[in-house]
PDB file of C-alpha atoms and ligand atoms in Angstrom:
ATOM      1  CA  MET A1105       8.202 -11.008  19.426  1.00  0.00           C
ATOM      2  CA  ALA A1106      10.872  -8.767  17.904  1.00  0.00           C
ATOM      3  CA  LEU A1107      11.333 -11.176  15.008  1.00  0.00           C
ATOM      4  CA  ASP A1108       7.942 -10.183  13.607  1.00  0.00           C
ATOM      5  CA  PHE A1109       9.133  -6.585  13.359  1.00  0.00           C
ATOM      6  CA  LEU A1110      12.432  -7.550  11.721  1.00  0.00           C
ATOM      7  CA  ALA A1111      10.736  -9.936   9.308  1.00  0.00           C
ATOM      8  CA  GLY A1112       8.371  -7.115   8.317  1.00  0.00           C
ATOM      9  CA  CYS A1113      11.293  -4.884   7.355  1.00  0.00           C
ATOM     10  CA  VAL A1114      12.935  -7.505   5.187  1.00  0.00           C
ATOM     11  CA  GLY A1115       9.682  -8.487   3.509  1.00  0.00           C
ATOM     12  CA  GLY A1116       8.670  -4.896   2.929  1.00  0.00           C
ATOM     13  CA  ALA A1117      11.939  -4.023   1.155  1.00  0.00           C
ATOM     14  CA  ALA A1118      11.352  -6.877  -1.287  1.00  0.00           C
ATOM     15  CA  GLY A1119       7.846  -5.572  -1.931  1.00  0.00           C
ATOM     16  CA  VAL A1120       8.674  -1.910  -2.580  1.00  0.00           C
ATOM     17  CA  LEU A1121      11.428  -2.691  -5.071  1.00  0.00           C
ATOM     18  CA  VAL A1122       9.100  -4.955  -7.033  1.00  0.00           C
ATOM     19  CA  GLY A1123       6.025  -2.768  -6.944  1.00  0.00           C
ATOM     20  CA  HIS A1124       6.871   0.946  -6.983  1.00  0.00           C
ATOM     21  CA  PRO A1125       6.598   1.389 -10.788  1.00  0.00           C
ATOM     22  CA  PHE A1126       3.029   0.081 -10.712  1.00  0.00           C
ATOM     23  CA  ASP A1127       2.195   2.489  -7.892  1.00  0.00           C
ATOM     24  CA  THR A1128       3.544   5.441  -9.880  1.00  0.00           C
ATOM     25  CA  VAL A1129       1.308   4.532 -12.829  1.00  0.00           C
ATOM     26  CA  LYS A1130      -1.680   4.151 -10.476  1.00  0.00           C
ATOM     27  CA  VAL A1131      -1.265   7.632  -8.971  1.00  0.00           C
ATOM     28  CA  ARG A1132      -0.738   9.305 -12.357  1.00  0.00           C
ATOM     29  CA  LEU A1133      -3.970   7.706 -13.684  1.00  0.00           C
ATOM     30  CA  GLN A1134      -5.946   8.496 -10.514  1.00  0.00           C
ATOM     31  CA  VAL A1135      -5.276  12.223 -10.543  1.00  0.00           C
ATOM     32  CA  GLN A1136      -4.804  13.133 -14.221  1.00  0.00           C
ATOM     33  CA  ASN A1137      -7.125  15.783 -15.669  1.00  0.00           C
ATOM     34  CA  VAL A1138     -10.050  14.003 -17.360  1.00  0.00           C
ATOM     35  CA  GLU A1139     -10.518  16.891 -19.843  1.00  0.00           C
ATOM     36  CA  LYS A1140      -6.857  16.815 -20.919  1.00  0.00           C
ATOM     37  CA  PRO A1141      -5.746  13.241 -20.062  1.00  0.00           C
ATOM     38  CA  LEU A1142      -2.025  12.623 -20.473  1.00  0.00           C
ATOM     39  CA  TYR A1143      -2.451   8.849 -20.510  1.00  0.00           C
ATOM     40  CA  ARG A1144      -4.945   6.633 -22.364  1.00  0.00           C
ATOM     41  CA  GLY A1145      -4.591   3.777 -19.895  1.00  0.00           C
ATOM     42  CA  THR A1146      -2.242   1.656 -17.799  1.00  0.00           C
ATOM     43  CA  PHE A1147       0.099   0.428 -20.490  1.00  0.00           C
ATOM     44  CA  HIS A1148       0.166   3.786 -22.306  1.00  0.00           C
ATOM     45  CA  CYS A1149       1.082   5.402 -19.001  1.00  0.00           C
ATOM     46  CA  PHE A1150       3.939   2.939 -18.483  1.00  0.00           C
ATOM     47  CA  GLN A1151       5.202   3.554 -22.009  1.00  0.00           C
ATOM     48  CA  SER A1152       4.916   7.374 -21.751  1.00  0.00           C
ATOM     49  CA  ILE A1153       6.799   7.537 -18.455  1.00  0.00           C
ATOM     50  CA  ILE A1154       9.620   5.331 -19.748  1.00  0.00           C
ATOM     51  CA  LYS A1155       9.785   7.295 -23.035  1.00  0.00           C
ATOM     52  CA  GLN A1156       9.662  10.785 -21.480  1.00  0.00           C
ATOM     53  CA  GLU A1157      11.331  10.197 -18.085  1.00  0.00           C
ATOM     54  CA  SER A1158      13.280   6.949 -18.616  1.00  0.00           C
ATOM     55  CA  ALA A1159      12.722   3.894 -16.411  1.00  0.00           C
ATOM     56  CA  PHE A1160      13.852   6.014 -13.461  1.00  0.00           C
ATOM     57  CA  GLY A1161      10.638   8.001 -13.863  1.00  0.00           C
ATOM     58  CA  LEU A1162       8.778   4.917 -12.642  1.00  0.00           C
ATOM     59  CA  TYR A1163      10.806   5.065  -9.416  1.00  0.00           C
ATOM     60  CA  LYS A1164      10.042   8.740  -8.633  1.00  0.00           C
ATOM     61  CA  GLY A1165       8.942   9.050  -5.033  1.00  0.00           C
ATOM     62  CA  ILE A1166      10.410   5.681  -3.978  1.00  0.00           C
ATOM     63  CA  GLY A1167      12.346   7.515  -1.272  1.00  0.00           C
ATOM     64  CA  SER A1168       9.392   7.854   1.052  1.00  0.00           C
ATOM     65  CA  PRO A1169       8.134   4.271   0.803  1.00  0.00           C
ATOM     66  CA  MET A1170      11.697   3.065   1.387  1.00  0.00           C
ATOM     67  CA  MET A1171      12.182   5.617   4.208  1.00  0.00           C
ATOM     68  CA  GLY A1172       8.832   4.712   5.744  1.00  0.00           C
ATOM     69  CA  LEU A1173       9.260   1.022   4.932  1.00  0.00           C
ATOM     70  CA  THR A1174      11.500   0.292   7.924  1.00  0.00           C
ATOM     71  CA  PHE A1175       8.742   1.390  10.241  1.00  0.00           C
ATOM     72  CA  ILE A1176       5.594   0.541   8.278  1.00  0.00           C
ATOM     73  CA  ASN A1177       6.181  -3.130   7.635  1.00  0.00           C
ATOM     74  CA  ALA A1178       7.854  -3.619  11.007  1.00  0.00           C
ATOM     75  CA  LEU A1179       4.787  -2.017  12.564  1.00  0.00           C
ATOM     76  CA  VAL A1180       2.338  -4.015  10.441  1.00  0.00           C
ATOM     77  CA  PHE A1181       3.784  -7.474  11.028  1.00  0.00           C
ATOM     78  CA  GLY A1182       4.851  -6.682  14.581  1.00  0.00           C
ATOM     79  CA  VAL A1183       1.473  -5.307  15.659  1.00  0.00           C
ATOM     80  CA  GLN A1184      -0.471  -8.033  13.828  1.00  0.00           C
ATOM     81  CA  GLY A1185       1.578 -10.884  15.279  1.00  0.00           C
ATOM     82  CA  ASN A1186       1.526  -9.545  18.817  1.00  0.00           C
ATOM     83  CA  THR A1187      -2.143  -8.542  18.668  1.00  0.00           C
ATOM     84  CA  LEU A1188      -3.061 -12.036  17.530  1.00  0.00           C
ATOM     85  CA  ARG A1189      -1.147 -13.482  20.468  1.00  0.00           C
ATOM     86  CA  ALA A1190      -2.915 -11.036  22.803  1.00  0.00           C
ATOM     87  CA  LEU A1191      -6.286 -12.103  21.384  1.00  0.00           C
ATOM     88  CA  GLY A1192      -5.358 -15.639  22.458  1.00  0.00           C
ATOM     89  CA  LYS A1193      -6.787 -17.815  19.668  1.00  0.00           C
ATOM     90  CA  ASP A1194      -5.814 -18.024  15.988  1.00  0.00           C
ATOM     91  CA  THR A1195      -9.317 -17.745  14.497  1.00  0.00           C
ATOM     92  CA  PRO A1196     -10.400 -16.056  11.228  1.00  0.00           C
ATOM     93  CA  LEU A1197     -12.097 -13.238  13.179  1.00  0.00           C
ATOM     94  CA  ASN A1198      -8.975 -12.643  15.254  1.00  0.00           C
ATOM     95  CA  GLN A1199      -6.842 -12.682  12.106  1.00  0.00           C
ATOM     96  CA  PHE A1200      -9.098  -9.936  10.685  1.00  0.00           C
ATOM     97  CA  LEU A1201      -9.113  -7.920  13.925  1.00  0.00           C
ATOM     98  CA  ALA A1202      -5.339  -8.170  14.408  1.00  0.00           C
ATOM     99  CA  GLY A1203      -4.788  -7.142  10.778  1.00  0.00           C
ATOM    100  CA  SER A1204      -7.183  -4.197  11.139  1.00  0.00           C
ATOM    101  CA  ALA A1205      -5.391  -3.026  14.259  1.00  0.00           C
ATOM    102  CA  ALA A1206      -2.073  -3.135  12.375  1.00  0.00           C
ATOM    103  CA  GLY A1207      -3.613  -1.303   9.417  1.00  0.00           C
ATOM    104  CA  ALA A1208      -4.949   1.497  11.609  1.00  0.00           C
ATOM    105  CA  ILE A1209      -1.739   1.997  13.604  1.00  0.00           C
ATOM    106  CA  GLN A1210       0.561   2.082  10.578  1.00  0.00           C
ATOM    107  CA  CYS A1211      -1.440   5.021   9.145  1.00  0.00           C
ATOM    108  CA  ILE A1212       0.574   7.279  11.481  1.00  0.00           C
ATOM    109  CA  ILE A1213       3.511   6.790   9.123  1.00  0.00           C
ATOM    110  CA  CYS A1214       1.717   5.640   5.951  1.00  0.00           C
ATOM    111  CA  CYS A1215      -0.298   8.857   5.513  1.00  0.00           C
ATOM    112  CA  PRO A1216       2.573  11.409   5.481  1.00  0.00           C
ATOM    113  CA  MET A1217       4.682   8.938   3.525  1.00  0.00           C
ATOM    114  CA  GLU A1218       2.005   8.555   0.832  1.00  0.00           C
ATOM    115  CA  LEU A1219       1.441  12.334   0.757  1.00  0.00           C
ATOM    116  CA  ALA A1220       5.122  12.854  -0.131  1.00  0.00           C
ATOM    117  CA  LYS A1221       5.099   9.892  -2.534  1.00  0.00           C
ATOM    118  CA  THR A1222       1.990  11.199  -4.334  1.00  0.00           C
ATOM    119  CA  ARG A1223       3.394  14.725  -4.675  1.00  0.00           C
ATOM    120  CA  MET A1224       6.743  13.404  -5.969  1.00  0.00           C
ATOM    121  CA  GLN A1225       5.045  11.053  -8.436  1.00  0.00           C
ATOM    122  CA  LEU A1226       3.056  13.956  -9.878  1.00  0.00           C
ATOM    123  CA  GLN A1227       5.833  16.528  -9.843  1.00  0.00           C
ATOM    124  CA  GLY A1228       6.709  17.821 -13.306  1.00  0.00           C
ATOM    125  CA  THR A1229       3.774  16.145 -15.074  1.00  0.00           C
ATOM    126  CA  GLY A1230       0.818  17.675 -16.898  1.00  0.00           C
ATOM    127  CA  GLU A1231      -0.995  20.393 -15.002  1.00  0.00           C
ATOM    128  CA  TYR A1232       1.329  19.836 -12.034  1.00  0.00           C
ATOM    129  CA  LYS A1233       4.348  20.866 -14.145  1.00  0.00           C
ATOM    130  CA  LEU A1234       3.941  24.528 -13.316  1.00  0.00           C
ATOM    131  CA  LYS A1235       2.055  24.411 -10.034  1.00  0.00           C
ATOM    132  CA  THR A1236       4.282  22.153  -7.968  1.00  0.00           C
ATOM    133  CA  LYS A1237       7.172  23.852  -6.221  1.00  0.00           C
ATOM    134  CA  ASN A1238      10.272  21.819  -6.942  1.00  0.00           C
ATOM    135  CA  TYR A1239      10.672  19.217  -4.234  1.00  0.00           C
ATOM    136  CA  LYS A1240      14.221  17.878  -4.158  1.00  0.00           C
ATOM    137  CA  ASN A1241      13.122  14.578  -2.596  1.00  0.00           C
ATOM    138  CA  SER A1242      10.430  13.045  -0.376  1.00  0.00           C
ATOM    139  CA  LEU A1243      11.906  14.439   2.839  1.00  0.00           C
ATOM    140  CA  ASP A1244      12.244  17.935   1.311  1.00  0.00           C
ATOM    141  CA  CYS A1245       8.610  17.622   0.196  1.00  0.00           C
ATOM    142  CA  LEU A1246       7.416  16.828   3.739  1.00  0.00           C
ATOM    143  CA  ILE A1247       9.545  19.622   5.253  1.00  0.00           C
ATOM    144  CA  LYS A1248       8.106  22.178   2.782  1.00  0.00           C
ATOM    145  CA  ILE A1249       4.550  21.027   3.405  1.00  0.00           C
ATOM    146  CA  TYR A1250       5.126  21.181   7.195  1.00  0.00           C
ATOM    147  CA  ARG A1251       6.608  24.684   6.987  1.00  0.00           C
ATOM    148  CA  LYS A1252       3.653  25.902   4.916  1.00  0.00           C
ATOM    149  CA  GLU A1253       0.739  23.941   6.437  1.00  0.00           C
ATOM    150  CA  GLY A1254       2.021  22.547   9.773  1.00  0.00           C
ATOM    151  CA  LEU A1255       1.006  19.153  11.209  1.00  0.00           C
ATOM    152  CA  ARG A1256      -2.407  19.387   9.563  1.00  0.00           C
ATOM    153  CA  GLY A1257      -0.691  19.712   6.204  1.00  0.00           C
ATOM    154  CA  ILE A1258       1.496  16.603   6.515  1.00  0.00           C
ATOM    155  CA  ASN A1259      -1.508  14.609   7.749  1.00  0.00           C
ATOM    156  CA  ARG A1260      -3.647  15.574   4.782  1.00  0.00           C
ATOM    157  CA  GLY A1261      -5.731  12.529   3.792  1.00  0.00           C
ATOM    158  CA  MET A1262      -5.388  10.848   7.217  1.00  0.00           C
ATOM    159  CA  VAL A1263      -9.111  10.042   7.630  1.00  0.00           C
ATOM    160  CA  SER A1264      -9.398   8.550   4.129  1.00  0.00           C
ATOM    161  CA  THR A1265      -6.168   6.594   4.746  1.00  0.00           C
ATOM    162  CA  LEU A1266      -7.629   5.169   7.970  1.00  0.00           C
ATOM    163  CA  ILE A1267     -10.882   4.248   6.172  1.00  0.00           C
ATOM    164  CA  ARG A1268      -8.842   2.537   3.451  1.00  0.00           C
ATOM    165  CA  GLU A1269      -6.239   0.744   5.577  1.00  0.00           C
ATOM    166  CA  THR A1270      -8.156  -0.525   8.598  1.00  0.00           C
ATOM    167  CA  PRO A1271     -10.478  -2.990   6.790  1.00  0.00           C
ATOM    168  CA  SER A1272      -8.071  -3.695   3.936  1.00  0.00           C
ATOM    169  CA  PHE A1273      -5.346  -4.945   6.289  1.00  0.00           C
ATOM    170  CA  GLY A1274      -7.937  -7.107   8.022  1.00  0.00           C
ATOM    171  CA  PHE A1275      -8.736  -8.757   4.681  1.00  0.00           C
ATOM    172  CA  TYR A1276      -5.000  -8.822   3.895  1.00  0.00           C
ATOM    173  CA  PHE A1277      -4.071 -11.089   6.785  1.00  0.00           C
ATOM    174  CA  LEU A1278      -7.321 -13.063   6.788  1.00  0.00           C
ATOM    175  CA  THR A1279      -6.890 -13.959   3.103  1.00  0.00           C
ATOM    176  CA  TYR A1280      -3.277 -15.029   3.605  1.00  0.00           C
ATOM    177  CA  ASP A1281      -4.215 -17.185   6.583  1.00  0.00           C
ATOM    178  CA  CYS A1282      -7.095 -18.858   4.737  1.00  0.00           C
ATOM    179  CA  MET A1283      -5.082 -19.388   1.525  1.00  0.00           C
ATOM    180  CA  THR A1284      -2.042 -20.940   3.232  1.00  0.00           C
ATOM    181  CA  ARG A1285      -4.267 -23.263   5.248  1.00  0.00           C
ATOM    182  CA  TYR A1286      -6.317 -24.204   2.185  1.00  0.00           C
ATOM    183  CA  LEU A1287      -3.164 -24.924   0.132  1.00  0.00           C
ATOM    184  CA  GLY A1288      -1.671 -26.897   3.027  1.00  0.00           C
ATOM    185  CA  CYS A1289       1.610 -24.978   3.240  1.00  0.00           C
ATOM    186  CA  GLU A1290       4.089 -27.143   5.106  1.00  0.00           C
ATOM    187  CA  ALA A1291       7.778 -26.392   5.647  1.00  0.00           C
ATOM    188  CA  GLU A1292       8.873 -29.672   4.071  1.00  0.00           C
ATOM    189  CA  ASP A1293       6.520 -29.269   1.081  1.00  0.00           C
ATOM    190  CA  SER A1294       8.620 -28.902  -2.097  1.00  0.00           C
ATOM    191  CA  TYR A1295       5.991 -26.519  -3.486  1.00  0.00           C
ATOM    192  CA  VAL A1296       5.816 -24.364  -0.344  1.00  0.00           C
ATOM    193  CA  ILE A1297       7.433 -21.294  -1.947  1.00  0.00           C
ATOM    194  CA  PRO A1298       5.086 -21.083  -4.957  1.00  0.00           C
ATOM    195  CA  LYS A1299       2.150 -21.652  -2.575  1.00  0.00           C
ATOM    196  CA  LEU A1300       3.327 -18.822  -0.289  1.00  0.00           C
ATOM    197  CA  LEU A1301       3.875 -16.508  -3.275  1.00  0.00           C
ATOM    198  CA  PHE A1302       0.407 -17.269  -4.645  1.00  0.00           C
ATOM    199  CA  SER A1303      -1.215 -16.805  -1.219  1.00  0.00           C
ATOM    200  CA  GLY A1304       0.590 -13.513  -0.662  1.00  0.00           C
ATOM    201  CA  GLY A1305      -0.305 -12.246  -4.126  1.00  0.00           C
ATOM    202  CA  MET A1306      -3.985 -13.087  -3.646  1.00  0.00           C
ATOM    203  CA  SER A1307      -3.949 -11.356  -0.248  1.00  0.00           C
ATOM    204  CA  GLY A1308      -2.704  -8.183  -1.915  1.00  0.00           C
ATOM    205  CA  ILE A1309      -5.395  -8.392  -4.634  1.00  0.00           C
ATOM    206  CA  VAL A1310      -8.227  -8.968  -2.125  1.00  0.00           C
ATOM    207  CA  SER A1311      -7.039  -6.213   0.215  1.00  0.00           C
ATOM    208  CA  TRP A1312      -6.783  -3.582  -2.551  1.00  0.00           C
ATOM    209  CA  LEU A1313     -10.134  -4.542  -4.093  1.00  0.00           C
ATOM    210  CA  SER A1314     -11.819  -4.297  -0.679  1.00  0.00           C
ATOM    211  CA  THR A1315     -11.378  -0.511  -0.358  1.00  0.00           C
ATOM    212  CA  TYR A1316     -10.150   0.712  -3.756  1.00  0.00           C
ATOM    213  CA  PRO A1317     -12.623   3.583  -4.247  1.00  0.00           C
ATOM    214  CA  VAL A1318     -11.366   5.062  -0.971  1.00  0.00           C
ATOM    215  CA  ASP A1319      -7.825   4.960  -2.357  1.00  0.00           C
ATOM    216  CA  VAL A1320      -8.882   7.076  -5.358  1.00  0.00           C
ATOM    217  CA  ILE A1321     -10.367   9.687  -3.013  1.00  0.00           C
ATOM    218  CA  LYS A1322      -7.287   9.601  -0.779  1.00  0.00           C
ATOM    219  CA  SER A1323      -4.968  10.178  -3.762  1.00  0.00           C
ATOM    220  CA  ARG A1324      -7.106  13.105  -4.953  1.00  0.00           C
ATOM    221  CA  LEU A1325      -7.159  14.679  -1.495  1.00  0.00           C
ATOM    222  CA  GLN A1326      -3.392  14.303  -1.151  1.00  0.00           C
ATOM    223  CA  ALA A1327      -2.784  15.769  -4.606  1.00  0.00           C
ATOM    224  CA  ASP A1328      -5.220  18.616  -3.878  1.00  0.00           C
ATOM    225  CA  GLY A1329      -3.847  21.980  -2.843  1.00  0.00           C
ATOM    226  CA  VAL A1330      -0.777  21.764  -5.068  1.00  0.00           C
ATOM    227  CA  GLY A1331       0.072  25.363  -6.012  1.00  0.00           C
ATOM    228  CA  GLY A1332      -2.298  26.587  -3.326  1.00  0.00           C
ATOM    229  CA  VAL A1333      -5.568  25.935  -5.189  1.00  0.00           C
ATOM    230  CA  THR A1334      -7.777  23.431  -3.336  1.00  0.00           C
ATOM    231  CA  GLN A1335     -10.694  21.821  -5.189  1.00  0.00           C
ATOM    232  CA  TYR A1336     -12.155  19.757  -2.358  1.00  0.00           C
ATOM    233  CA  ASN A1337     -13.603  20.568   1.079  1.00  0.00           C
ATOM    234  CA  GLY A1338     -13.137  17.102   2.542  1.00  0.00           C
ATOM    235  CA  ILE A1339     -13.943  13.478   1.702  1.00  0.00           C
ATOM    236  CA  LEU A1340     -17.667  13.792   0.951  1.00  0.00           C
ATOM    237  CA  ASP A1341     -17.090  16.847  -1.240  1.00  0.00           C
ATOM    238  CA  CYS A1342     -14.381  14.962  -3.131  1.00  0.00           C
ATOM    239  CA  VAL A1343     -16.665  11.924  -3.598  1.00  0.00           C
ATOM    240  CA  ARG A1344     -19.546  14.109  -4.779  1.00  0.00           C
ATOM    241  CA  LYS A1345     -17.472  16.188  -7.210  1.00  0.00           C
ATOM    242  CA  SER A1346     -15.577  13.178  -8.595  1.00  0.00           C
ATOM    243  CA  TYR A1347     -18.807  11.212  -9.182  1.00  0.00           C
ATOM    244  CA  HIS A1348     -20.562  14.263 -10.656  1.00  0.00           C
ATOM    245  CA  GLU A1349     -17.726  14.953 -13.111  1.00  0.00           C
ATOM    246  CA  GLU A1350     -16.885  11.385 -14.173  1.00  0.00           C
ATOM    247  CA  GLY A1351     -19.520   8.933 -12.946  1.00  0.00           C
ATOM    248  CA  TRP A1352     -18.862   5.734 -11.002  1.00  0.00           C
ATOM    249  CA  ARG A1353     -15.894   4.791 -13.231  1.00  0.00           C
ATOM    250  CA  VAL A1354     -13.807   7.418 -11.480  1.00  0.00           C
ATOM    251  CA  PHE A1355     -13.605   5.047  -8.505  1.00  0.00           C
ATOM    252  CA  THR A1356     -11.839   2.428 -10.633  1.00  0.00           C
ATOM    253  CA  ARG A1357      -9.210   4.771 -12.118  1.00  0.00           C
ATOM    254  CA  GLY A1358      -5.764   3.132 -11.881  1.00  0.00           C
ATOM    255  CA  LEU A1359      -7.232  -0.199 -10.687  1.00  0.00           C
ATOM    256  CA  THR A1360      -5.491  -2.297 -13.368  1.00  0.00           C
ATOM    257  CA  SER A1361      -2.069  -0.971 -12.425  1.00  0.00           C
ATOM    258  CA  THR A1362      -2.882  -1.371  -8.732  1.00  0.00           C
ATOM    259  CA  LEU A1363      -3.771  -5.046  -9.147  1.00  0.00           C
ATOM    260  CA  LEU A1364      -0.783  -5.646 -11.460  1.00  0.00           C
ATOM    261  CA  ARG A1365       1.346  -4.223  -8.625  1.00  0.00           C
ATOM    262  CA  ALA A1366      -0.508  -5.810  -5.692  1.00  0.00           C
ATOM    263  CA  PHE A1367       0.130  -9.415  -6.716  1.00  0.00           C
ATOM    264  CA  PRO A1368       3.955  -9.387  -7.099  1.00  0.00           C
ATOM    265  CA  VAL A1369       4.527  -6.923  -4.250  1.00  0.00           C
ATOM    266  CA  ASN A1370       2.574  -8.890  -1.690  1.00  0.00           C
ATOM    267  CA  ALA A1371       3.686 -12.248  -3.032  1.00  0.00           C
ATOM    268  CA  ALA A1372       7.267 -11.076  -2.366  1.00  0.00           C
ATOM    269  CA  THR A1373       6.418  -9.490   0.998  1.00  0.00           C
ATOM    270  CA  PHE A1374       4.458 -12.362   2.534  1.00  0.00           C
ATOM    271  CA  ALA A1375       6.696 -15.131   1.186  1.00  0.00           C
ATOM    272  CA  THR A1376       9.821 -13.310   2.419  1.00  0.00           C
ATOM    273  CA  VAL A1377       8.323 -12.713   5.873  1.00  0.00           C
ATOM    274  CA  THR A1378       7.124 -16.320   6.216  1.00  0.00           C
ATOM    275  CA  VAL A1379      10.398 -17.880   5.068  1.00  0.00           C
ATOM    276  CA  PHE A1380      12.346 -15.451   7.270  1.00  0.00           C
ATOM    277  CA  LEU A1381      10.277 -16.447  10.329  1.00  0.00           C
ATOM    278  CA  MET A1382      10.416 -20.123   9.394  1.00  0.00           C
ATOM    279  CA  TYR A1383      14.213 -20.125   9.565  1.00  0.00           C
ATOM    280  CA  MET A1384      14.722 -17.539  12.322  1.00  0.00           C
ATOM    281  CA  ARG A1385      12.280 -18.843  14.880  1.00  0.00           C
ATOM    282  CA  SER A1386      14.219 -21.072  17.326  1.00  0.00           C
ATOM    283  CA  GLU A1387      12.971 -24.529  18.180  1.00  0.00           C
ATOM    284  CA  ASP A1388      12.169 -23.189  21.688  1.00  0.00           C
ATOM    285  CA  ASP A1389       9.890 -20.513  20.200  1.00  0.00           C
ATOM    286  CA  LEU A1390       8.104 -23.168  18.182  1.00  0.00           C
ATOM    287  CA  ARG A1391       7.683 -25.388  21.204  1.00  0.00           C
ATOM    288  CA  GLU A1392       6.230 -22.415  23.166  1.00  0.00           C
ATOM    289  CA  CYS A1393       3.693 -21.663  20.441  1.00  0.00           C
ATOM    290  CA  GLU A1394       0.273 -23.202  20.769  1.00  0.00           C
ATOM    291  CA  PRO A1395      -0.305 -25.732  17.995  1.00  0.00           C
ATOM    292  CA  GLY A1396      -0.763 -23.327  15.131  1.00  0.00           C
ATOM    293  CA  PRO A1397      -1.160 -23.845  11.383  1.00  0.00           C
ATOM    294  CA  VAL A1398       1.040 -26.370   9.636  1.00  0.00           C
ATOM    295  CA  ILE A1399       3.597 -23.654   8.923  1.00  0.00           C
ATOM    296  CA  GLN A1400       4.771 -20.797  11.101  1.00  0.00           C
ATOM    297  CA  GLN A1401       3.028 -17.940   9.294  1.00  0.00           C
ATOM    298  CA  PRO A1402       3.726 -14.260   9.943  1.00  0.00           C
ATOM    299  CA  SER A1403       0.796 -14.146  12.259  1.00  0.00           C
ATOM    300  CA  SER A1404       0.743 -17.582  13.829  1.00  0.00           C
ATOM    301  CA  LEU A1405       0.729 -17.824  17.621  1.00  0.00           C
TER     302      LEU A1405
HETATM  303  N1  LIG B2354      -4.402  -0.624   1.096  1.00  0.00           N
HETATM  304  C1  LIG B2354      -4.140  -1.919   1.199  1.00  0.00           C
HETATM  305  N2  LIG B2354      -4.661  -2.757   0.332  1.00  0.00           N
HETATM  306  N3  LIG B2354      -3.342  -2.337   2.182  1.00  0.00           N
HETATM  307  C2  LIG B2354      -2.975  -3.774   2.316  1.00  0.00           C
HETATM  308  C3  LIG B2354      -1.792  -4.090   1.457  1.00  0.00           C
HETATM  309  C4  LIG B2354      -0.632  -3.214   1.780  1.00  0.00           C
HETATM  310  C5  LIG B2354       0.654  -3.632   1.074  1.00  0.00           C
HETATM  311  N4  LIG B2354       1.796  -3.159   1.862  1.00  0.00           N
HETATM  312  C6  LIG B2354       0.706  -3.063  -0.360  1.00  0.00           C
HETATM  313  O1  LIG B2354       1.290  -2.015  -0.532  1.00  0.00           O
HETATM  314  O2  LIG B2354       0.140  -3.625  -1.269  1.00  0.00           O
END
């Protein structure tokens, strides 16, 4: 029971270290001014950040994912594993439902964490150079937002985060379950690690593709209001204005960087969690489990 939570922490740390630079590029591309774009595309954005802010610029805002990581991934893998057990049978529908439940619950932490991350990633760039008050770090950012806008302020973008995370985490766990079964992942298989990495990477890709347009809107809502000027009056207004100004392509802004990040991050996360559980689960635990998949996956009963 508790092992799922611990495994989530360990796996999540591996993921954030691998993927944060890609996330920084994604956010910069999603919210840059289309009239005066700073970056021509994904690779130009990478190059510009490294050239102007050094490689450390790619790790701006990593504090909040790392700070939130302990809880988010523990919550995700803990809730998913225990929900699946509560649902009683390891079926594809239950995998999706258990994943969706985990995705919805972790928004409590994910939303404020991504608000701080987004603000830190944009701080000191382009039109945000002058408008953003200097945030010392992610925690200072959240404290300043809370002082100025209260609870509502630090939960800015909560509805769009829930719309993004609930189905995407369902697809996240369902894809991993289907892939590992299809590839026949077995503990004694000499190719088990590459198979787990591939399955985890594909789960990340599928989950981000499933709700990506919502992520663009969420980023814009969380970046909105910097310097006190708000452009959007809610999700529908943001969708309407974004589509009106840039057409449907606006909903794919930053997608390349997101997918470049999603594969390695989730390959590392899922493989780490599965291997961790494989070695930490006692023989007694395994005997207690109903006959599950050929390998003890993060979410197996
Ligand atoms: N929005 C999503 N696609 N969520 C599911 C994947 C979440 C995963 N922790 C990542 O950051 O890639």
